[in-house]
Each structure stands twice: as structure tokens, then as C-alpha cells.
Coordinates of C-alpha atoms and ligand atoms in Angstrom, one line a residue:
X183 CA 0.0 0.0 0.0
X184 CA 1.5 3.3 -1.0
X185 CA -0.1 6.1 0.9
X186 CA 2.5 8.6 -0.3
X187 CA 2.1 10.2 3.1
X188 CA 4.7 10.9 5.8
X189 CA 4.7 9.1 9.1
X190 CA 3.0 11.3 11.7
X191 CA 5.8 10.5 14.2
X192 CA 9.1 10.6 12.2
X193 CA 8.3 11.9 8.7
X194 CA 9.5 8.8 6.9
X195 CA 7.2 7.2 4.3
X196 CA 4.1 5.8 6.0
X197 CA 2.7 2.4 5.3
X198 CA -0.3 2.3 7.6
X199 CA -3.1 4.7 8.5
X200 CA -5.0 4.4 11.8
X201 CA -8.4 5.8 10.9
X202 CA -9.5 6.1 14.6
X203 CA -6.5 8.3 15.6
X204 CA -5.8 9.9 12.2
X205 CA -2.2 8.9 12.4
X206 CA 0.0 7.8 9.5
X207 CA 2.8 5.4 10.6
X208 CA 5.9 4.0 9.1
X209 CA 6.8 0.4 9.9
X210 CA 9.2 1.2 12.7
X211 CA 6.7 3.6 14.4
X212 CA 3.9 1.2 13.9
X213 CA 5.8 -1.5 15.8
X214 CA 6.6 1.0 18.4
X215 CA 2.9 1.9 18.7
X216 CA 2.1 -1.7 19.5
X217 CA 4.7 -1.7 22.3
X218 CA 3.3 1.5 23.7
X219 CA -0.3 0.4 23.7
X220 CA 0.7 -2.9 25.5
X221 CA 2.7 -1.0 28.1
X222 CA -0.1 1.5 28.5
X223 CA -2.5 -1.2 29.4
X224 CA 0.0 -2.8 31.8
X225 CA 0.8 0.4 33.6
X226 CA -2.7 1.9 33.7
X227 CA -4.3 -1.2 35.1
X228 CA -1.3 -2.3 37.3
X229 CA -1.1 -5.7 35.6
X230 CA 2.5 -6.5 36.4
X231 CA 4.4 -5.3 39.5
X232 CA 8.0 -5.6 40.5
X233 CA 8.8 -9.1 41.6
X234 CA 5.7 -10.7 40.1
X235 CA 6.1 -14.1 38.7
X236 CA 4.3 -13.9 35.3
X237 CA 2.6 -16.6 33.3
X238 CA 1.6 -16.1 29.7
X239 CA -1.0 -18.4 28.1
X240 CA 0.6 -19.1 24.7
X241 CA -1.5 -21.1 22.1
X242 CA 0.8 -20.4 19.2
X243 CA -1.5 -18.0 17.4
X244 CA -0.4 -14.5 16.4
X245 CA -1.6 -12.7 19.5
X246 CA -0.1 -15.0 22.1
X247 CA 3.2 -15.3 20.3
X248 CA 3.4 -11.5 20.0
X249 CA 2.4 -11.0 23.6
X250 CA 5.1 -13.5 24.7
X251 CA 7.7 -11.6 22.6
X252 CA 6.7 -8.2 24.0
X253 CA 6.6 -9.3 27.7
X254 CA 10.0 -11.0 27.3
X255 CA 11.4 -7.8 25.8
X256 CA 10.2 -5.3 28.4
X257 CA 10.0 -7.4 31.6
X258 CA 13.4 -8.9 31.8
X259 CA 13.4 -8.5 35.6
X260 CA 10.3 -10.6 36.1
X261 CA 10.3 -14.4 36.1
X262 CA 8.3 -15.4 33.0
X263 CA 6.7 -18.8 32.1
X264 CA 4.9 -19.6 28.9
X265 CA 2.0 -21.9 29.5
X266 CA 0.6 -24.1 26.8
X267 CA -2.4 -26.3 27.1
X268 CA -2.6 -29.4 25.0
X269 CA -6.3 -30.0 24.4
X270 CA -5.6 -33.4 22.8
X271 CA -6.8 -32.7 19.2
X272 CA -5.0 -34.9 16.7
X273 CA -3.1 -33.1 14.0
X274 CA -3.9 -29.6 15.5
X275 CA -1.9 -28.9 18.6
X276 CA 1.4 -30.4 17.5
X277 CA 2.2 -27.6 15.1
X278 CA 1.5 -25.0 17.7
X279 CA 3.6 -26.6 20.4
X280 CA 6.5 -26.7 18.0
X281 CA 6.1 -23.0 17.2
X282 CA 5.9 -22.2 20.9
X283 CA 9.0 -24.3 21.6
X284 CA 10.9 -22.4 19.0
X285 CA 9.9 -19.0 20.4
X286 CA 10.6 -19.8 24.0
X287 CA 14.1 -21.2 23.1
X288 CA 14.8 -18.0 21.1
X289 CA 13.6 -15.8 24.0
X290 CA 15.2 -18.0 26.7
X291 CA 11.9 -18.3 28.6
X292 CA 10.7 -21.2 30.8
X293 CA 7.9 -23.2 29.3
X294 CA 5.2 -25.5 30.9
X295 CA 2.8 -27.7 28.9
X296 CA -0.3 -29.3 30.4
X297 CA -2.6 -31.8 28.9
X298 CA -6.4 -31.7 29.3
X299 CA -6.3 -35.5 29.5
X300 CA -4.1 -35.3 32.7
X301 CA -6.1 -32.4 34.2
X302 CA -9.7 -33.5 33.4
X303 CA -9.5 -37.1 32.2
X304 CA -10.7 -36.2 28.7
X305 CA -9.1 -34.9 25.5
X306 CA -11.2 -32.7 23.3
X307 CA -11.2 -35.6 20.8
X308 CA -12.8 -37.7 23.5
X309 CA -15.3 -34.9 24.3
X310 CA -16.3 -34.6 20.7
X311 CA -17.4 -38.2 20.6
X312 CA -19.5 -38.1 23.8
X313 CA -20.7 -34.5 24.0
X314 CA -24.4 -34.0 23.5
X315 CA -26.0 -30.5 23.1
X316 CA -23.0 -28.5 24.5
X317 CA -20.5 -27.5 21.8
X318 CA -16.9 -28.8 22.2
X319 CA -15.8 -25.1 22.0
X320 CA -17.8 -24.3 25.1
X321 CA -16.4 -27.3 27.0
X322 CA -12.9 -26.5 25.7
X323 CA -13.3 -22.9 27.0
X324 CA -14.4 -24.1 30.4
X325 CA -11.4 -26.5 30.6
X326 CA -9.0 -23.8 29.3
X327 CA -10.0 -21.3 32.0
X328 CA -9.6 -23.8 34.8
X329 CA -6.6 -25.4 33.2
X330 CA -4.8 -22.1 33.2
X331 CA -5.8 -21.4 36.8
X332 CA -4.5 -24.9 37.8
X333 CA -1.2 -24.3 35.9
X334 CA -0.8 -20.8 37.5
X335 CA -1.4 -22.2 41.0
X336 CA 1.0 -25.1 40.5
X337 CA 3.7 -22.8 39.1
X338 CA 3.3 -20.4 41.9
X339 CA 2.4 -17.4 39.7
X340 CA 1.1 -14.0 40.8
X341 CA 0.0 -12.9 37.3
X342 CA -1.5 -14.8 34.4
X343 CA -1.6 -12.9 31.1
X344 CA -3.8 -13.9 28.2
X345 CA -3.6 -12.4 24.7
X346 CA -7.2 -11.2 24.1
X347 CA -7.1 -8.2 21.8
X348 CA -9.6 -5.3 21.6
X349 CA -11.8 -7.2 19.1
X350 CA -11.9 -10.4 21.2
X351 CA -13.0 -8.4 24.3
X352 CA -15.7 -6.3 22.7
X353 CA -17.1 -9.4 20.9
X354 CA -17.2 -11.2 24.2
X355 CA -19.0 -8.4 25.9
X356 CA -21.7 -8.1 23.2
X357 CA -22.2 -11.9 23.3
X358 CA -22.7 -11.7 27.1
X359 CA -25.3 -9.0 26.5
X360 CA -27.1 -11.0 23.8
X361 CA -27.1 -14.0 26.1
X362 CA -28.4 -12.0 29.1
X363 CA -25.4 -13.3 31.0
X364 CA -25.7 -10.7 33.8
X365 CA -23.5 -12.6 36.2
X366 CA -20.6 -12.6 33.8
X367 CA -21.1 -9.0 32.7
X368 CA -20.7 -7.7 36.2
X369 CA -17.5 -9.7 36.9
X370 CA -15.9 -9.5 33.4
X371 CA -13.4 -6.7 33.0
X372 CA -11.5 -5.9 29.8
X373 CA -8.4 -5.2 31.9
X374 CA -8.2 -7.4 34.9
X375 CA -10.5 -10.3 35.7
X376 CA -11.9 -10.0 39.1
X377 CA -11.9 -13.7 39.8
X378 CA -8.5 -13.7 41.5
X379 CA -8.4 -17.4 42.2
X380 CA -5.9 -18.0 45.0
X381 CA -4.3 -14.6 44.6
X382 CA -3.7 -14.8 40.8
X383 CA -4.3 -11.7 38.8
X384 CA -5.6 -12.4 35.3
X385 CA -5.0 -9.6 32.9
X386 CA -5.2 -8.8 29.1
X387 CA -2.3 -6.5 28.1
X388 CA -3.4 -6.4 24.4
X389 CA -6.8 -4.9 25.4
X390 CA -6.2 -1.6 23.5
X391 CA -5.0 -3.2 20.2
X392 CA -7.2 -4.0 17.2
X393 CA -7.0 -7.5 15.9
X394 CA -6.0 -6.3 12.5
X395 CA -3.0 -4.4 14.0
X396 CA -1.9 -7.5 15.9
X397 CA -1.8 -9.4 12.6
X398 CA 0.3 -6.6 11.0
X399 CA 2.6 -6.6 14.0
X400 CA 3.2 -10.4 13.9
X401 CA 3.7 -10.2 10.1
X402 CA 6.2 -7.3 10.4
X403 CA 8.2 -9.2 13.1
X404 CA 8.2 -12.3 10.9
X405 CA 6.8 -14.6 13.6
X406 CA 6.0 -18.1 12.8
X407 CA 2.4 -18.8 13.6
X408 CA -0.1 -21.6 13.7
X409 CA -1.6 -22.1 10.2
X410 CA -4.0 -25.0 11.0
X411 CA -7.4 -24.1 12.4
X412 CA -9.1 -26.2 15.0
X413 CA -11.1 -28.9 13.3
X414 CA -14.0 -28.5 15.8
X415 CA -14.1 -24.8 15.6
X416 CA -17.7 -23.6 15.7
X417 CA -17.8 -20.0 16.6
X418 CA -21.6 -19.6 16.3
X419 CA -22.7 -16.1 17.0
X420 CA -19.1 -14.8 17.5
X421 CA -18.3 -14.7 13.8
X422 CA -21.5 -12.8 13.1
X423 CA -20.7 -10.3 15.9
X424 CA -17.2 -10.0 14.5
X425 CA -18.5 -9.2 11.0
X426 CA -21.0 -6.7 12.3
X427 CA -18.4 -4.9 14.4
X428 CA -16.0 -4.8 11.5
X429 CA -18.7 -3.2 9.3
X430 CA -19.6 -0.7 11.9
X431 CA -15.9 0.2 12.5
X432 CA -15.5 0.8 8.7
X433 CA -18.3 3.3 8.8
X434 CA -17.4 4.8 12.2
X435 CA -13.7 4.6 12.8
X436 CA -12.9 4.2 16.5
X437 CA -16.3 2.6 17.3
X438 CA -14.7 -0.6 18.8
X439 CA -12.3 1.5 20.9
X440 CA -15.3 3.6 22.2
X441 CA -17.2 0.4 23.0
X442 CA -14.2 -1.0 25.0
X443 CA -14.1 2.2 27.0
X444 CA -17.8 2.1 27.7
X445 CA -17.4 -1.4 29.1
X446 CA -14.5 -0.4 31.2
X447 CA -16.6 2.4 32.7
X448 CA -19.5 0.1 33.3
X449 CA -17.3 -2.1 35.3
X450 CA -17.3 -1.4 39.0
X451 CA -13.8 -2.0 40.2
X452 CA -14.9 -3.1 43.6
X453 CA -16.9 -6.0 42.2
X454 CA -15.4 -9.3 43.3
X455 CA -16.6 -12.7 42.3
X456 CA -19.7 -13.3 44.3
X457 CA -20.3 -16.6 46.1
X458 CA -17.6 -18.8 47.3
X459 CA -16.1 -22.1 46.3
X460 CA -17.3 -25.2 44.5
X461 CA -18.5 -27.8 47.1
X462 CA -17.0 -30.6 44.9
X463 CA -13.5 -29.4 43.8
X464 CA -12.9 -26.4 46.0
X465 CA -12.1 -23.9 43.2
X466 CA -13.8 -20.4 43.2
X467 CA -17.3 -20.7 41.9
X468 CA -20.4 -18.5 41.7
X469 CA -22.7 -21.5 42.4
X470 CA -22.4 -24.4 44.7
X471 CA -21.0 -26.6 41.9
X472 CA -18.6 -25.0 39.4
X473 CA -18.9 -25.1 35.7
X474 CA -16.0 -27.6 35.4
X475 CA -17.6 -30.1 37.8
X476 CA -20.9 -29.8 36.0
X477 CA -19.3 -30.3 32.6
X478 CA -17.4 -33.4 33.9
X479 CA -20.5 -34.8 35.5
X480 CA -22.4 -34.6 32.2
X481 CA -19.4 -36.1 30.2
X482 CA -19.2 -39.0 32.7
X483 CA -22.9 -39.7 32.3
X484 CA -22.7 -39.6 28.5
X485 CA -19.6 -41.8 28.5
X486 CA -21.6 -44.5 30.4
X487 CA -24.4 -44.3 27.9
X488 CA -22.0 -44.8 24.9
Ligands
ZN559 ZN1 7.8 6.8 11.7
ZN560 ZN1 -15.9 -27.8 41.0

């Protein structure tokens, strides 16, 4: 793309235009803007403090690989661990694990891989054959959240970072609204999740960055990324919400950013996860029995029927 415009920051030829801020950026200043937005989120929302032991959930996609790179670059004084969950999906996760291995070796970062099979007794391949009405994506999401909590606890982490970008977060928010999921809306925060299970802060440092810009960043940095998509992927309403938001953003530059800010302001910082702990497994839960235990109960019953 030849914009024949000068970079708003340094005057060199620009290659990218940010419609929502009106800035033209050259490649170097674009990369710098991604660093700045990530650091802004971390500082503004106190995501990482001195001495924190930081875990990063790394799936091998563009966002998590980029986040790992940025955190390794700017937080050399903190202990960092890359956490990868192996869902047990044949032909899918292996490529990603190789990509993550490469990156952690290059960055000289510790890595921990956990298998769903060891944590929950089921791979997602197993789940796919015995699940009933619940989609394997929903079950996988339930396992992923708990799996990361379990990993963080075992590794003795204070902070757990996930690579949700601005698009992911506003999509999630709208989906919660559509589902009338009031319990989640009041506890979900774009910056820091209030469910601080066992003293672990869960944060999203890429919250201010558009998905499109994360793709450009990963491309400019030449990162290897996962190419295979999950064979069970069924995004349902999410892909429609994504399309809708992209269309709205095109007509109203900055709309997604504005939406994110509305959600941040809606969120009462003092909200903590209500309720206590699951009677069955002891992990934090809004109800008497947590979502993980409910899911496992259903899977166990289905398995007996098969
Ligand atoms: Zn520049
Ligand atoms: Zn439970």
C-alpha cells in the first residue's frame, strides 16, 4: 500500500493509516505503537508489579506469540513462564507446540505444557465423541480457564496474562449482553479479571490493540504462527458479531475502541466474584457446583451411555 504520506511520528514514508486516531505510521513507528499500547494497558491497570512471577498463556497464534515476545522484551526483571495447554486434538496442537518451543528457546523463557487428559481425564477428541448438546468449543473454553488457573497455581504465579485483543474483548462483551449473562457481565473486565483465584491476577495486556493491527505486527516481526485451524471450531454467534463490528468500524472509525471504553466504565472496580467455592472441587465458583464439575458430570454420564 503506497499512501504517499509521511509518518506522523518521524516523517519517513508511511505504510499504515490508523483511521481512529488519524495517524499515518511508518513500519518502525507502527511496531513502536504496539509496544506503547501494550505497556499503557499494563501500567494503567497495574497488571505487572516488580517481583511478580508472570505466566503467559501461549496457544501459538499470532496474538499469544506476539504477547510473549513483548513481555520478554520489556519485563526482563520478572520471572516469566509460557503456559501451553494441549487439548488433545489430533493433528492440530502439535504444530502450535513446535512454534511455541521455537519461540521460548529464542527468547530464553521457561515453558510449561499441560494436557487436558491429565487435568480433566478427557481430551477434546474424547469430548467430541461423547458430548451432546453443548458444543466442544464451550467445553474447551471451560477447561481452558480452569486449566490455566491450575497451571498458575502449580507454578506459583502471581500474574496470568492472556492475549485477548480489543476485538476479542468487545465481541465477548456483546455476546454476554445478547445471552443476558448478567452474572458474567458484572464480573468480566477488559483489563483485569476480578476472579482472582488464589491470589492470581488475570490480565489482558493487548486490550487496546485491534486484531488487524496484531496481525500486521506479527507479520512485520516475521513470527512463525499456527496455520492449521481447529477442526472442531464452531464460533456460532461470534463470527456474526465480528463481521457486524468490522462493518460498523469501517463506517465509524474508532467505534470498537469507544465500545471498549464504555465497558471499562460500566465495570465497578470493587466487584469481586460473588459466592464462594465449589463444594465438589474447592475452586472459586459463583454457584455451589462450578462449571468444570458440572461439565465433567455430564461427560461422565454420557460416557456410560455410549
Ligand atoms: Zn515513523
Ligand atoms: Zn468444581
